[in-house]
Amino acid sequence: MRIVSVLATALFWFQVNCSDDDEFTGNNALYRCGIQKRFGEQLIHHGWSAELGQWPWHVALYQEESGNFSYKCGGTLIDQRHILTAAHCVVQKNGLPFEGDKLMVELGKHDLYDYPDQVQVRNVSEVHVHPEYSPNRHDIAVLVLEKIVRYSDFVVPICMEDVRRGLRDDLIGERGWVAGWGLDEHGSVSMKLKTARMPVVSYTECIESDPTLFGRFISEAVYCASDRNSTSVCLGDSGGGMYFSTGDHYELRGIVSFSGKTLTGGCNVDKYVAFTNIAYYYPWISSLTRDEIEHYDNLPKRISEQKCKEFAQLARKRNNGVCYNARSPHSVAIVNGSILICSGVLISEFFVMTSYNFCLKNYSDKIANLFIRIAYDLDLEVKAIYRHPDSESTPGVDLGLIELTDRVKLERQLIPACLANEGTENLYDNLLRTGFSGKRVYEFFESSENRLMPLKECKDYMSKTSSTEVASNQICIQLQETSSEEDDTPSHNQGIVGSGLQTFNSRSCMSTVVGVTSRMQQGDLSVALYTRVASTLGWIENIVWGGGRDLEAVATTQMPVWFTFYFRLVTNNETGELEARLFNAETGKDA
């Protein structure tokens, strides 16, 4: 990849033993498409080496040459038996497709010449090239594998089901991911998988950049992308996919097809890259895979995922394509009188999530003094405060929930944020910080210029500058460097603690919170520590949507004397079902 790109040389074939298809099918039901299962050392900003397991659907495609298999192209796993790639990767010089036995794919790879246990090797049994393929037109092919693959943390298919409704223009301005092994800026083959993000541009902009190259080929079946800043794709990246996050999973929207060349025949990284538009070919792909790609909901969704889907039904866009909730109205202010205490995140009609230790601990006996400012001008009273049971004892767990007295009226301009879980957590795309800063006069704060620090680097820095212990279940962010006093990053006493770290999907108009600010550290570097939402999600779900509230509240507003008994929902440990029980508010016990 040309950061630059992917081309490899000879590789000797070896054989691995496979289990029966039935055994694989049973295991495969445990995995969802488009969800990364492994997060090792957190990404370094602009570090273009992919993490192990970061793109578990990306595959290496090999062709037989003189008895040996040599690396040729990339491809994408779309179900347990099918690979999508570019047609030109599997077509011979005479224009005919290669026979299946001349092709081989390897899945779960990171190092091109390394074969750890996670790597799976599969022969190809059938090659389906689009019937209208010609160079740079209808550049798409479906490969059928001889044996199905076994899903694992390193081998997962990408999602395709929602692609059928996709339009080429809905990607314009979006940044998608590409991956591959290969030639770097020095022309040397990279042994490890490389990855990069690049924006999709309009049909007009692409053609105007080079009418001779793109004017002949760009259509509804193709789109263009690139920063044109030496980060692009090149020889050998062909056939690899372009992936876009939908908020809780990735979907495949493009296949690397072609780009410009230099006078010497190399890759011209100042040109846009043309991608085959997957949505255009969805009916053809589906006809070949017998609808096997429609397997997104193999596993039941968590209650927080179900609620996220419900909230998403409210999302709407303006005529200019901007989401009504683009300014993150789920970010709220926690206020004492006229003084801003902290920020928080609206996660349901009744609940706000924030830091407990800094934001709520000192107000457990002053709950009547707090109110929540939502959507800039809507002030709501606090009914109860909940503390995560590990907040005061376990480093890295600093989380509190605020229950509101009145239900928040949700609408297209006010939608709660979704909650990340271990399967849907996405730390690889842009991470957005939003909240409020100031004291008596406070303003909305937003920043997308955040560097995700590896935990080891964060621990080393914190150990030198403070006594703060960094835990493995935290997210560490280095904040944008600033040059003027008025632009300084808000410190912890200005309300930014308790705010959310999130991803935002401009197509679905939904934000997904991955962390809650628990501490800010300013010194040579400005660093923010976040409690990881995924690590505390079970407790959050139990309080917000389960039967865990009331008894777990550390503070509540005073109830009228006559309101001694009321019903609460609890989970029956034997049946797993919710049931109503009469509760005595004075004694704190079931009646």
Coordinates of C-alpha atoms in Angstrom, one line a residue:
M1 CA 0.0 0.0 0.0
R2 CA 1.3 3.4 -0.9
I3 CA 1.6 5.1 2.2
V4 CA 1.9 3.3 -0.5
S5 CA 0.8 -0.4 -1.4
V6 CA 0.7 -4.2 -2.2
L7 CA 2.7 -6.5 -4.3
A8 CA 4.4 -9.7 -3.2
T9 CA 6.5 -12.4 -4.7
A10 CA 6.6 -16.2 -4.7
L11 CA 5.1 -18.2 -1.9
F12 CA 5.1 -21.9 -1.6
W13 CA 1.9 -23.8 -1.2
F14 CA 1.3 -25.8 1.9
Q15 CA -1.7 -27.9 3.0
V16 CA -3.7 -27.5 6.2
N17 CA -6.3 -29.9 7.6
C18 CA -9.9 -28.7 7.8
S19 CA -12.8 -29.9 9.9
D20 CA -16.1 -30.8 8.4
D21 CA -18.4 -28.1 7.1
D22 CA -21.0 -28.9 9.8
E23 CA -18.5 -28.3 12.6
F24 CA -17.5 -24.9 11.0
T25 CA -21.2 -23.9 10.6
G26 CA -21.9 -24.4 14.3
N27 CA -18.9 -22.2 15.2
N28 CA -19.7 -19.6 12.6
A29 CA -23.1 -18.9 14.2
L30 CA -21.3 -17.3 17.1
Y31 CA -19.9 -14.4 14.9
R32 CA -21.6 -11.4 13.4
C33 CA -20.5 -9.9 10.1
G34 CA -18.6 -6.6 10.1
I35 CA -17.4 -6.6 13.7
Q36 CA -13.8 -6.7 14.7
K37 CA -13.1 -9.2 17.5
R38 CA -9.6 -8.2 18.5
F39 CA -8.2 -5.0 19.8
G40 CA -4.5 -5.3 20.6
E41 CA -2.3 -2.3 21.2
Q42 CA -4.3 0.8 20.4
L43 CA -3.7 2.4 17.1
I44 CA -1.0 5.2 16.8
H45 CA -2.2 8.2 15.0
H46 CA -1.1 8.0 11.3
G47 CA 0.6 4.7 12.1
W48 CA -0.4 2.8 8.9
S49 CA 0.5 -0.8 10.0
A50 CA -2.7 -2.6 10.6
E51 CA -3.4 -4.2 13.9
L52 CA -3.5 -8.0 14.1
G53 CA -7.2 -8.9 13.4
Q54 CA -8.1 -5.3 12.6
W55 CA -9.6 -6.3 9.2
P56 CA -10.6 -9.9 9.7
W57 CA -12.5 -10.0 6.3
H58 CA -9.5 -9.0 4.2
V59 CA -7.9 -11.9 2.4
A60 CA -4.8 -12.6 0.3
L61 CA -5.4 -14.0 -3.2
Y62 CA -2.7 -16.1 -4.9
Q63 CA -2.2 -17.4 -8.5
E64 CA -0.3 -20.4 -9.6
E65 CA 2.8 -19.6 -11.6
S66 CA 5.2 -22.3 -12.7
G67 CA 4.0 -24.7 -10.0
N68 CA 4.2 -22.2 -7.2
F69 CA 1.5 -19.8 -5.8
S70 CA 2.4 -16.1 -5.9
Y71 CA 0.6 -13.3 -4.2
K72 CA -1.6 -11.4 -6.7
C73 CA -4.4 -9.3 -5.1
G74 CA -6.6 -8.7 -2.1
G75 CA -10.1 -9.7 -1.6
T76 CA -13.0 -9.6 0.9
L77 CA -14.8 -12.4 2.7
I78 CA -18.5 -11.8 2.5
D79 CA -19.8 -15.1 3.9
Q80 CA -18.5 -18.5 4.9
R81 CA -17.9 -19.6 1.2
H82 CA -17.5 -16.5 -1.0
I83 CA -14.9 -13.9 -1.7
L84 CA -15.3 -10.6 -3.6
T85 CA -12.4 -9.3 -5.6
A86 CA -11.6 -7.4 -8.8
A87 CA -12.2 -9.2 -12.1
H88 CA -8.8 -8.2 -13.5
C89 CA -7.2 -10.1 -10.6
V90 CA -8.6 -13.5 -11.8
V91 CA -8.7 -13.0 -15.6
Q92 CA -5.8 -14.3 -17.8
K93 CA -4.2 -12.3 -20.6
N94 CA -6.4 -14.1 -23.2
G95 CA -9.4 -12.6 -21.4
L96 CA -10.7 -15.9 -19.9
P97 CA -11.0 -16.4 -16.1
F98 CA -8.5 -18.6 -14.4
E99 CA -9.6 -22.1 -13.4
G100 CA -10.4 -22.4 -9.7
D101 CA -7.5 -24.8 -9.1
K102 CA -5.1 -22.1 -10.2
L103 CA -6.2 -19.8 -7.4
M104 CA -5.9 -19.9 -3.6
V105 CA -6.9 -17.6 -0.8
E106 CA -5.4 -17.1 2.7
L107 CA -7.5 -15.7 5.5
G108 CA -6.5 -14.3 8.9
K109 CA -3.2 -13.1 7.7
H110 CA -1.1 -10.2 9.0
D111 CA 2.4 -10.9 8.0
L112 CA 2.6 -12.1 4.4
Y113 CA 5.3 -14.7 5.1
D114 CA 4.1 -15.9 8.5
Y115 CA 1.7 -18.8 9.1
P116 CA 0.5 -18.7 12.7
D117 CA -2.4 -20.8 13.8
Q118 CA -5.1 -18.3 12.9
V119 CA -4.3 -18.4 9.2
Q120 CA -6.7 -20.5 7.1
V121 CA -5.9 -21.6 3.5
R122 CA -8.6 -22.4 1.0
N123 CA -8.7 -23.6 -2.6
V124 CA -11.1 -21.9 -5.0
S125 CA -13.7 -24.1 -6.7
E126 CA -15.5 -21.6 -9.0
V127 CA -14.7 -18.2 -10.5
H128 CA -17.5 -15.9 -11.5
V129 CA -16.4 -12.9 -13.5
H130 CA -19.0 -10.3 -14.3
P131 CA -20.4 -11.1 -17.8
E132 CA -19.8 -7.5 -19.0
Y133 CA -16.3 -7.2 -17.7
S134 CA -13.7 -5.4 -19.8
P135 CA -10.6 -3.5 -18.6
N136 CA -11.7 -0.9 -16.0
R137 CA -15.4 -1.7 -16.6
H138 CA -17.6 -4.0 -14.4
D139 CA -14.4 -4.9 -12.6
I140 CA -15.8 -7.4 -10.1
A141 CA -15.7 -11.2 -9.5
V142 CA -17.1 -13.7 -7.0
L143 CA -14.9 -16.6 -5.9
V144 CA -16.5 -19.8 -4.5
L145 CA -14.3 -21.6 -1.9
E146 CA -13.9 -25.3 -2.0
K147 CA -14.5 -25.6 1.8
I148 CA -16.2 -23.1 4.0
V149 CA -14.1 -21.0 6.4
R150 CA -14.2 -21.2 10.2
Y151 CA -15.0 -17.9 11.7
S152 CA -12.6 -16.7 14.5
D153 CA -11.3 -13.5 16.0
F154 CA -9.1 -13.3 12.9
V155 CA -11.6 -14.4 10.2
V156 CA -15.0 -12.7 10.1
P157 CA -17.1 -11.8 7.0
I158 CA -17.9 -8.1 6.3
C159 CA -21.6 -7.0 6.2
M160 CA -23.4 -6.7 2.9
E161 CA -27.1 -6.9 3.7
D162 CA -27.7 -3.1 4.0
V163 CA -25.5 -2.3 0.9
R164 CA -28.5 -3.0 -1.4
R165 CA -30.0 0.3 -0.3
G166 CA -26.8 2.2 -0.8
L167 CA -26.3 4.9 -3.3
R168 CA -23.0 6.1 -4.7
D169 CA -23.6 9.7 -3.7
D170 CA -24.3 8.8 -0.1
L171 CA -20.6 8.1 0.3
I172 CA -19.4 11.5 -0.9
G173 CA -17.3 13.1 1.9
E174 CA -17.2 9.9 3.9
R175 CA -13.8 8.3 4.7
G176 CA -13.5 4.6 4.1
W177 CA -10.7 2.2 5.0
V178 CA -8.6 0.2 2.6
A179 CA -6.0 -2.5 3.4
G180 CA -3.2 -4.5 1.7
W181 CA 0.3 -5.7 1.6
G182 CA 2.9 -4.3 -0.6
L183 CA 5.1 -1.6 -2.1
D184 CA 5.8 1.4 0.2
E185 CA 7.0 4.8 -0.8
H186 CA 10.4 3.4 -1.4
G187 CA 9.2 0.7 -3.7
S188 CA 9.8 -2.1 -1.2
V189 CA 7.3 -4.9 -0.4
S190 CA 5.7 -4.6 3.0
M191 CA 5.7 -7.8 5.0
K192 CA 2.9 -6.6 7.2
L193 CA -0.7 -5.6 6.3
K194 CA -1.0 -1.8 5.7
T195 CA -4.1 0.3 6.1
A196 CA -5.3 3.8 5.3
R197 CA -8.4 6.0 5.2
M198 CA -9.4 8.1 2.3
P199 CA -12.4 10.3 1.4
V200 CA -14.9 9.6 -1.4
V201 CA -15.2 12.5 -3.8
S202 CA -17.9 13.5 -6.2
Y203 CA -18.4 12.2 -9.8
T204 CA -17.6 15.7 -11.1
E205 CA -14.5 16.3 -9.1
C206 CA -13.1 12.9 -10.1
I207 CA -13.6 13.5 -13.8
E208 CA -12.3 17.1 -13.7
S209 CA -9.1 15.9 -12.1
D210 CA -8.2 13.8 -15.2
P211 CA -10.9 13.7 -17.9
T212 CA -8.7 11.4 -20.1
L213 CA -8.4 8.7 -17.4
F214 CA -11.7 8.9 -15.5
G215 CA -14.0 10.4 -18.1
R216 CA -14.2 7.2 -20.0
F217 CA -14.9 4.9 -17.1
I218 CA -16.7 6.7 -14.2
S219 CA -20.4 5.9 -14.0
E220 CA -23.0 4.8 -11.4
A221 CA -21.0 1.5 -11.2
V222 CA -17.8 3.3 -10.0
Y223 CA -16.8 6.0 -7.5
C224 CA -13.5 7.7 -6.7
A225 CA -11.6 8.3 -3.5
S226 CA -8.2 9.5 -2.2
D227 CA -6.5 12.3 -0.4
R228 CA -4.0 12.5 -3.2
N229 CA -1.3 13.1 -0.6
S230 CA 1.0 10.0 -1.1
T231 CA -1.4 7.8 0.8
S232 CA -3.2 5.7 -1.7
V233 CA -3.3 2.2 -3.3
C234 CA -1.1 0.6 -5.8
L235 CA -0.1 -2.6 -7.6
G236 CA -1.4 -5.6 -5.6
D237 CA -4.0 -3.7 -3.6
S238 CA -6.4 -4.4 -6.5
G239 CA -9.4 -6.5 -5.4
G240 CA -9.2 -5.4 -1.8
G241 CA -12.3 -3.7 -0.3
M242 CA -13.2 -0.3 0.9
Y243 CA -15.0 -0.5 4.3
F244 CA -17.2 2.0 6.0
S245 CA -18.3 2.0 9.6
T246 CA -22.1 2.2 10.1
G247 CA -21.7 2.9 13.8
D248 CA -21.9 -0.7 15.1
H249 CA -20.4 -2.7 12.2
Y250 CA -18.5 -2.3 9.0
E251 CA -19.9 -2.8 5.5
L252 CA -18.3 -3.3 2.2
R253 CA -19.0 -0.5 -0.3
G254 CA -16.2 -0.7 -2.9
I255 CA -13.4 -2.8 -4.5
V256 CA -10.1 -1.3 -5.6
S257 CA -10.1 -1.2 -9.4
F258 CA -7.7 1.2 -11.0
S259 CA -5.8 4.5 -10.8
G260 CA -3.3 6.6 -12.8
K261 CA 0.3 5.7 -13.5
T262 CA 3.5 7.7 -13.6
L263 CA 5.6 8.0 -16.7
T264 CA 7.8 5.1 -15.5
G265 CA 4.7 2.9 -15.0
G266 CA 4.5 3.2 -11.2
C267 CA 1.5 4.2 -9.2
N268 CA 0.6 7.9 -9.3
V269 CA -0.4 8.7 -5.8
D270 CA -1.5 12.2 -6.9
K271 CA -4.4 10.7 -8.8
Y272 CA -7.8 9.5 -7.4
V273 CA -8.5 5.8 -7.1
A274 CA -11.5 4.3 -8.9
F275 CA -13.5 1.8 -6.8
T276 CA -16.1 -0.7 -8.1
N277 CA -19.4 0.4 -6.5
I278 CA -20.7 -2.7 -4.6
A279 CA -24.3 -1.3 -4.2
Y280 CA -24.6 -1.2 -8.0
Y281 CA -23.8 -4.9 -8.3
Y282 CA -25.7 -6.2 -5.2
P283 CA -28.4 -8.1 -7.2
W284 CA -25.7 -9.9 -9.3
I285 CA -23.7 -10.8 -6.2
S286 CA -26.8 -12.0 -4.3
S287 CA -27.8 -14.2 -7.2
L288 CA -24.5 -16.0 -7.0
T289 CA -24.3 -16.4 -3.3
R290 CA -27.8 -17.6 -2.9
D291 CA -28.5 -14.9 -0.3
E292 CA -25.9 -16.4 2.1
I293 CA -24.6 -12.8 2.6
E294 CA -27.8 -11.9 4.5
H295 CA -26.7 -13.2 7.9
Y296 CA -26.2 -10.1 9.9
D297 CA -28.5 -11.0 12.8
N298 CA -27.1 -14.5 13.6
L299 CA -26.9 -13.5 17.3
P300 CA -29.6 -11.8 19.4
K301 CA -28.9 -8.1 20.1
R302 CA -28.3 -6.7 23.5
I303 CA -31.0 -4.4 25.0
S304 CA -28.8 -1.4 24.4
E305 CA -28.4 -2.4 20.7
Q306 CA -32.2 -2.8 20.4
K307 CA -32.7 0.6 21.9
C308 CA -30.1 2.2 19.6
K309 CA -32.0 0.8 16.6
E310 CA -35.2 2.3 18.0
F311 CA -33.6 5.7 18.5
A312 CA -32.2 5.6 15.0
Q313 CA -35.8 5.6 13.6
L314 CA -36.0 9.2 14.7
A315 CA -33.0 10.4 12.7
R316 CA -33.5 12.7 9.8
K317 CA -31.4 14.8 7.5
R318 CA -31.9 18.4 6.2
N319 CA -32.2 19.1 2.5
N320 CA -28.4 19.8 2.4
G321 CA -27.7 16.3 3.8
V322 CA -26.7 17.4 7.3
C323 CA -28.2 15.5 10.2
Y324 CA -30.6 17.4 12.4
N325 CA -28.7 16.1 15.4
A326 CA -25.3 16.8 13.9
R327 CA -24.3 19.1 16.8
S328 CA -24.4 16.2 19.3
P329 CA -27.5 17.4 21.4
H330 CA -27.1 14.2 23.4
S331 CA -24.2 16.0 25.1
V332 CA -25.7 17.7 28.2
A333 CA -24.6 20.0 31.0
I334 CA -24.8 19.1 34.7
V335 CA -25.5 22.3 36.6
N336 CA -25.6 23.4 40.2
G337 CA -27.5 26.7 40.3
S338 CA -25.7 28.7 37.6
I339 CA -22.4 26.9 37.8
L340 CA -21.4 24.2 35.4
I341 CA -20.3 21.1 37.3
C342 CA -19.7 18.6 34.5
S343 CA -20.8 17.3 31.2
G344 CA -22.8 14.1 30.5
V345 CA -24.3 12.0 27.8
L346 CA -28.1 11.4 27.3
I347 CA -28.4 7.6 26.7
S348 CA -32.2 7.2 27.1
E349 CA -35.4 9.2 27.7
F350 CA -34.7 9.0 31.4
F351 CA -30.9 8.6 31.9
V352 CA -27.7 10.6 31.6
M353 CA -24.3 9.0 31.9
T354 CA -21.3 10.8 33.4
S355 CA -18.3 10.4 35.7
Y356 CA -19.3 9.6 39.3
N357 CA -16.2 10.5 41.4
F358 CA -15.7 14.0 40.1
C359 CA -19.2 14.9 39.0
L360 CA -21.6 13.3 41.4
K361 CA -19.9 12.1 44.5
N362 CA -20.0 15.4 46.3
Y363 CA -23.7 15.9 45.5
S364 CA -25.1 12.7 46.9
D365 CA -26.7 14.7 49.7
K366 CA -27.4 17.7 47.6
I367 CA -29.3 16.1 44.8
A368 CA -32.0 18.8 44.8
N369 CA -29.3 21.4 43.8
L370 CA -28.6 19.6 40.5
F371 CA -30.4 19.9 37.2
I372 CA -29.6 18.7 33.7
R373 CA -29.5 21.2 30.8
I374 CA -30.4 19.4 27.6
A375 CA -30.5 20.8 24.1
Y376 CA -29.1 24.1 25.3
D377 CA -32.3 25.4 26.9
L378 CA -34.2 22.5 28.4
D379 CA -33.6 22.1 32.2
L380 CA -34.7 18.9 33.9
E381 CA -34.7 17.8 37.5
V382 CA -32.7 14.9 38.9
K383 CA -34.6 12.0 40.5
A384 CA -31.8 9.7 41.5
I385 CA -28.0 9.1 41.2
Y386 CA -26.4 5.7 40.7
R387 CA -22.8 4.8 41.3
H388 CA -21.0 2.0 39.5
P389 CA -20.1 -0.4 42.4
D390 CA -16.4 -0.3 41.4
S391 CA -16.2 3.4 40.9
E392 CA -14.4 4.1 44.3
S393 CA -12.3 1.0 44.4
T394 CA -11.2 0.0 40.9
P395 CA -8.9 2.1 38.8
G396 CA -10.4 2.8 35.4
V397 CA -14.0 2.5 36.4
D398 CA -15.5 5.9 37.1
L399 CA -19.1 5.9 36.0
G400 CA -22.3 7.3 37.3
L401 CA -25.9 7.5 36.0
I402 CA -28.4 10.2 36.6
E403 CA -32.1 9.4 36.5
L404 CA -34.3 12.2 35.4
T405 CA -37.7 13.0 37.0
D406 CA -39.4 13.6 33.7
R407 CA -39.2 11.8 30.4
V408 CA -37.2 13.6 27.7
K409 CA -39.2 14.1 24.5
L410 CA -37.1 12.6 21.8
E411 CA -37.2 14.0 18.2
R412 CA -35.1 14.3 15.2
Q413 CA -33.0 17.1 16.8
L414 CA -32.6 15.3 20.1
I415 CA -31.6 11.6 19.9
P416 CA -29.8 9.7 22.7
A417 CA -26.4 8.3 22.0
C418 CA -25.9 4.6 21.4
L419 CA -23.6 2.5 23.7
A420 CA -20.6 0.6 22.5
N421 CA -20.2 -3.0 23.5
E422 CA -17.2 -5.3 23.1
G423 CA -18.4 -6.4 19.7
T424 CA -19.4 -3.0 18.3
E425 CA -16.7 -0.8 19.9
N426 CA -14.8 1.1 17.2
L427 CA -11.6 2.8 18.2
Y428 CA -10.2 2.9 14.6
D429 CA -12.3 5.6 13.1
N430 CA -12.4 9.3 14.1
L431 CA -13.1 9.8 17.8
L432 CA -15.1 12.9 18.6
R433 CA -15.1 14.6 22.0
T434 CA -18.1 16.8 22.8
G435 CA -19.2 18.4 26.0
F436 CA -19.5 21.8 27.8
S437 CA -16.7 24.0 29.1
G438 CA -16.7 27.1 31.3
K439 CA -18.1 27.9 34.7
R440 CA -21.0 30.4 34.9
V441 CA -20.9 31.1 31.2
Y442 CA -20.4 27.8 29.4
E443 CA -20.4 26.8 25.8
F444 CA -20.6 23.7 23.7
F445 CA -17.2 22.1 23.1
E446 CA -16.3 19.8 20.2
S447 CA -13.1 18.3 19.0
S448 CA -12.2 15.7 16.4
E449 CA -8.4 16.2 16.6
N450 CA -7.6 13.5 19.1
R451 CA -4.8 11.0 19.1
L452 CA -5.6 7.6 20.5
M453 CA -2.5 6.8 22.7
P454 CA -1.3 3.3 23.2
L455 CA -1.9 2.3 26.8
K456 CA 1.8 1.7 27.5
E457 CA 2.7 5.1 26.3
C458 CA -0.1 6.6 28.4
K459 CA 1.0 4.7 31.5
D460 CA 4.6 5.8 31.1
Y461 CA 3.5 9.5 30.7
M462 CA 1.1 9.4 33.6
S463 CA 3.6 7.7 35.9
K464 CA 6.0 10.6 35.3
T465 CA 3.6 13.5 35.6
S466 CA 1.0 12.3 38.2
S467 CA 0.0 9.6 40.6
T468 CA -2.9 8.5 38.3
E469 CA -3.0 4.8 37.7
V470 CA -3.9 3.9 34.1
A471 CA -6.0 0.7 33.9
S472 CA -6.3 -1.7 30.9
N473 CA -10.0 -1.0 30.6
Q474 CA -9.4 2.7 30.0
I475 CA -9.1 4.7 26.8
C476 CA -6.3 7.3 26.7
I477 CA -6.5 10.3 24.4
Q478 CA -3.8 12.9 23.7
L479 CA -5.6 16.1 23.0
Q480 CA -4.9 18.5 20.2
E481 CA -1.9 20.8 20.8
T482 CA -3.0 24.5 21.1
S483 CA -1.1 27.7 20.6
S484 CA -3.2 30.4 22.2
E485 CA -4.7 30.8 25.6
E486 CA -8.2 31.2 24.4
D487 CA -8.0 27.9 22.5
D488 CA -6.6 25.9 25.4
T489 CA -8.2 22.5 25.9
P490 CA -10.8 22.8 28.8
S491 CA -9.4 21.5 32.1
H492 CA -11.2 19.2 34.5
N493 CA -12.6 22.1 36.5
Q494 CA -14.3 23.7 33.5
G495 CA -16.9 21.0 33.0
I496 CA -15.5 18.7 30.4
V497 CA -15.1 15.7 32.7
G498 CA -18.1 13.4 32.3
S499 CA -18.3 14.1 28.6
G500 CA -18.4 11.4 25.9
L501 CA -15.9 10.1 23.5
Q502 CA -17.8 8.8 20.5
T503 CA -18.0 7.9 16.8
F504 CA -20.5 9.6 14.6
N505 CA -22.0 8.1 11.5
S506 CA -23.2 10.9 9.2
R507 CA -25.2 8.5 7.1
S508 CA -27.3 7.0 10.0
C509 CA -27.0 10.3 12.0
M510 CA -26.2 8.2 15.1
S511 CA -23.4 8.7 17.7
T512 CA -22.0 5.7 19.6
V513 CA -20.2 6.5 22.9
V514 CA -17.1 4.4 23.6
G515 CA -15.9 6.3 26.7
V516 CA -16.8 8.7 29.4
T517 CA -14.2 11.3 30.6
S518 CA -12.9 10.4 34.0
R519 CA -9.8 12.6 34.3
M520 CA -7.8 15.3 32.4
Q521 CA -4.1 15.7 32.8
Q522 CA -2.3 18.8 31.6
G523 CA 1.5 19.1 31.4
D524 CA 3.9 18.7 28.4
L525 CA 0.9 16.9 26.9
S526 CA -2.8 17.3 27.4
V527 CA -4.2 13.8 28.1
A528 CA -7.8 12.6 28.9
L529 CA -8.6 9.3 30.4
Y530 CA -11.9 7.6 29.6
T531 CA -13.9 4.9 31.3
R532 CA -14.5 2.3 28.6
V533 CA -18.3 2.0 28.1
A534 CA -18.0 -1.6 26.8
S535 CA -16.4 -2.8 30.1
T536 CA -19.3 -1.4 32.2
L537 CA -22.2 -2.0 29.8
G538 CA -23.9 -4.8 31.8
W539 CA -24.3 -2.6 34.8
I540 CA -25.6 0.3 32.6
E541 CA -28.2 -1.8 30.9
N542 CA -29.4 -3.2 34.2
I543 CA -30.0 0.2 35.7
V544 CA -31.4 1.9 32.6
W545 CA -33.5 -0.9 31.1
G546 CA -33.5 -3.7 33.6
G547 CA -34.5 -4.1 37.2
G548 CA -31.4 -2.7 38.9
R549 CA -32.6 0.8 39.8
D550 CA -34.1 1.9 43.1
L551 CA -32.1 -0.3 45.4
E552 CA -28.8 0.7 43.7
A553 CA -29.5 4.5 43.9
V554 CA -27.0 6.3 46.2
A555 CA -29.2 9.4 46.3
T556 CA -32.8 10.2 45.4
T557 CA -35.1 13.1 45.7
Q558 CA -37.5 13.0 48.7
M559 CA -40.7 11.3 47.9
P560 CA -44.1 12.3 49.4
V561 CA -44.9 10.4 52.6
W562 CA -47.9 8.8 50.9
F563 CA -45.7 7.4 48.2
T564 CA -44.3 4.6 50.4
F565 CA -45.1 1.6 48.2
Y566 CA -44.7 1.2 44.5
F567 CA -44.0 -1.5 41.9
R568 CA -40.6 -2.1 40.4
L569 CA -39.4 -4.5 37.7
V570 CA -36.8 -7.1 38.6
T571 CA -35.3 -10.0 36.7
N572 CA -36.3 -13.5 37.9
N573 CA -33.0 -15.4 38.3
E574 CA -34.5 -18.7 37.3
T575 CA -36.6 -17.7 34.3
G576 CA -34.7 -14.6 33.2
E577 CA -38.0 -12.8 32.7
L578 CA -39.0 -9.4 34.2
E579 CA -41.6 -9.4 36.9
A580 CA -43.2 -6.7 39.0
R581 CA -42.7 -6.6 42.8
L582 CA -44.1 -4.3 45.4
F583 CA -41.3 -2.3 46.9
N584 CA -41.3 -0.3 50.3
A585 CA -39.5 3.0 49.7
E586 CA -39.0 3.6 53.4
T587 CA -37.3 0.3 54.3
G588 CA -35.6 -0.3 50.9
K589 CA -37.0 -3.8 50.8
D590 CA -39.6 -5.7 48.8
A591 CA -43.0 -5.7 50.6

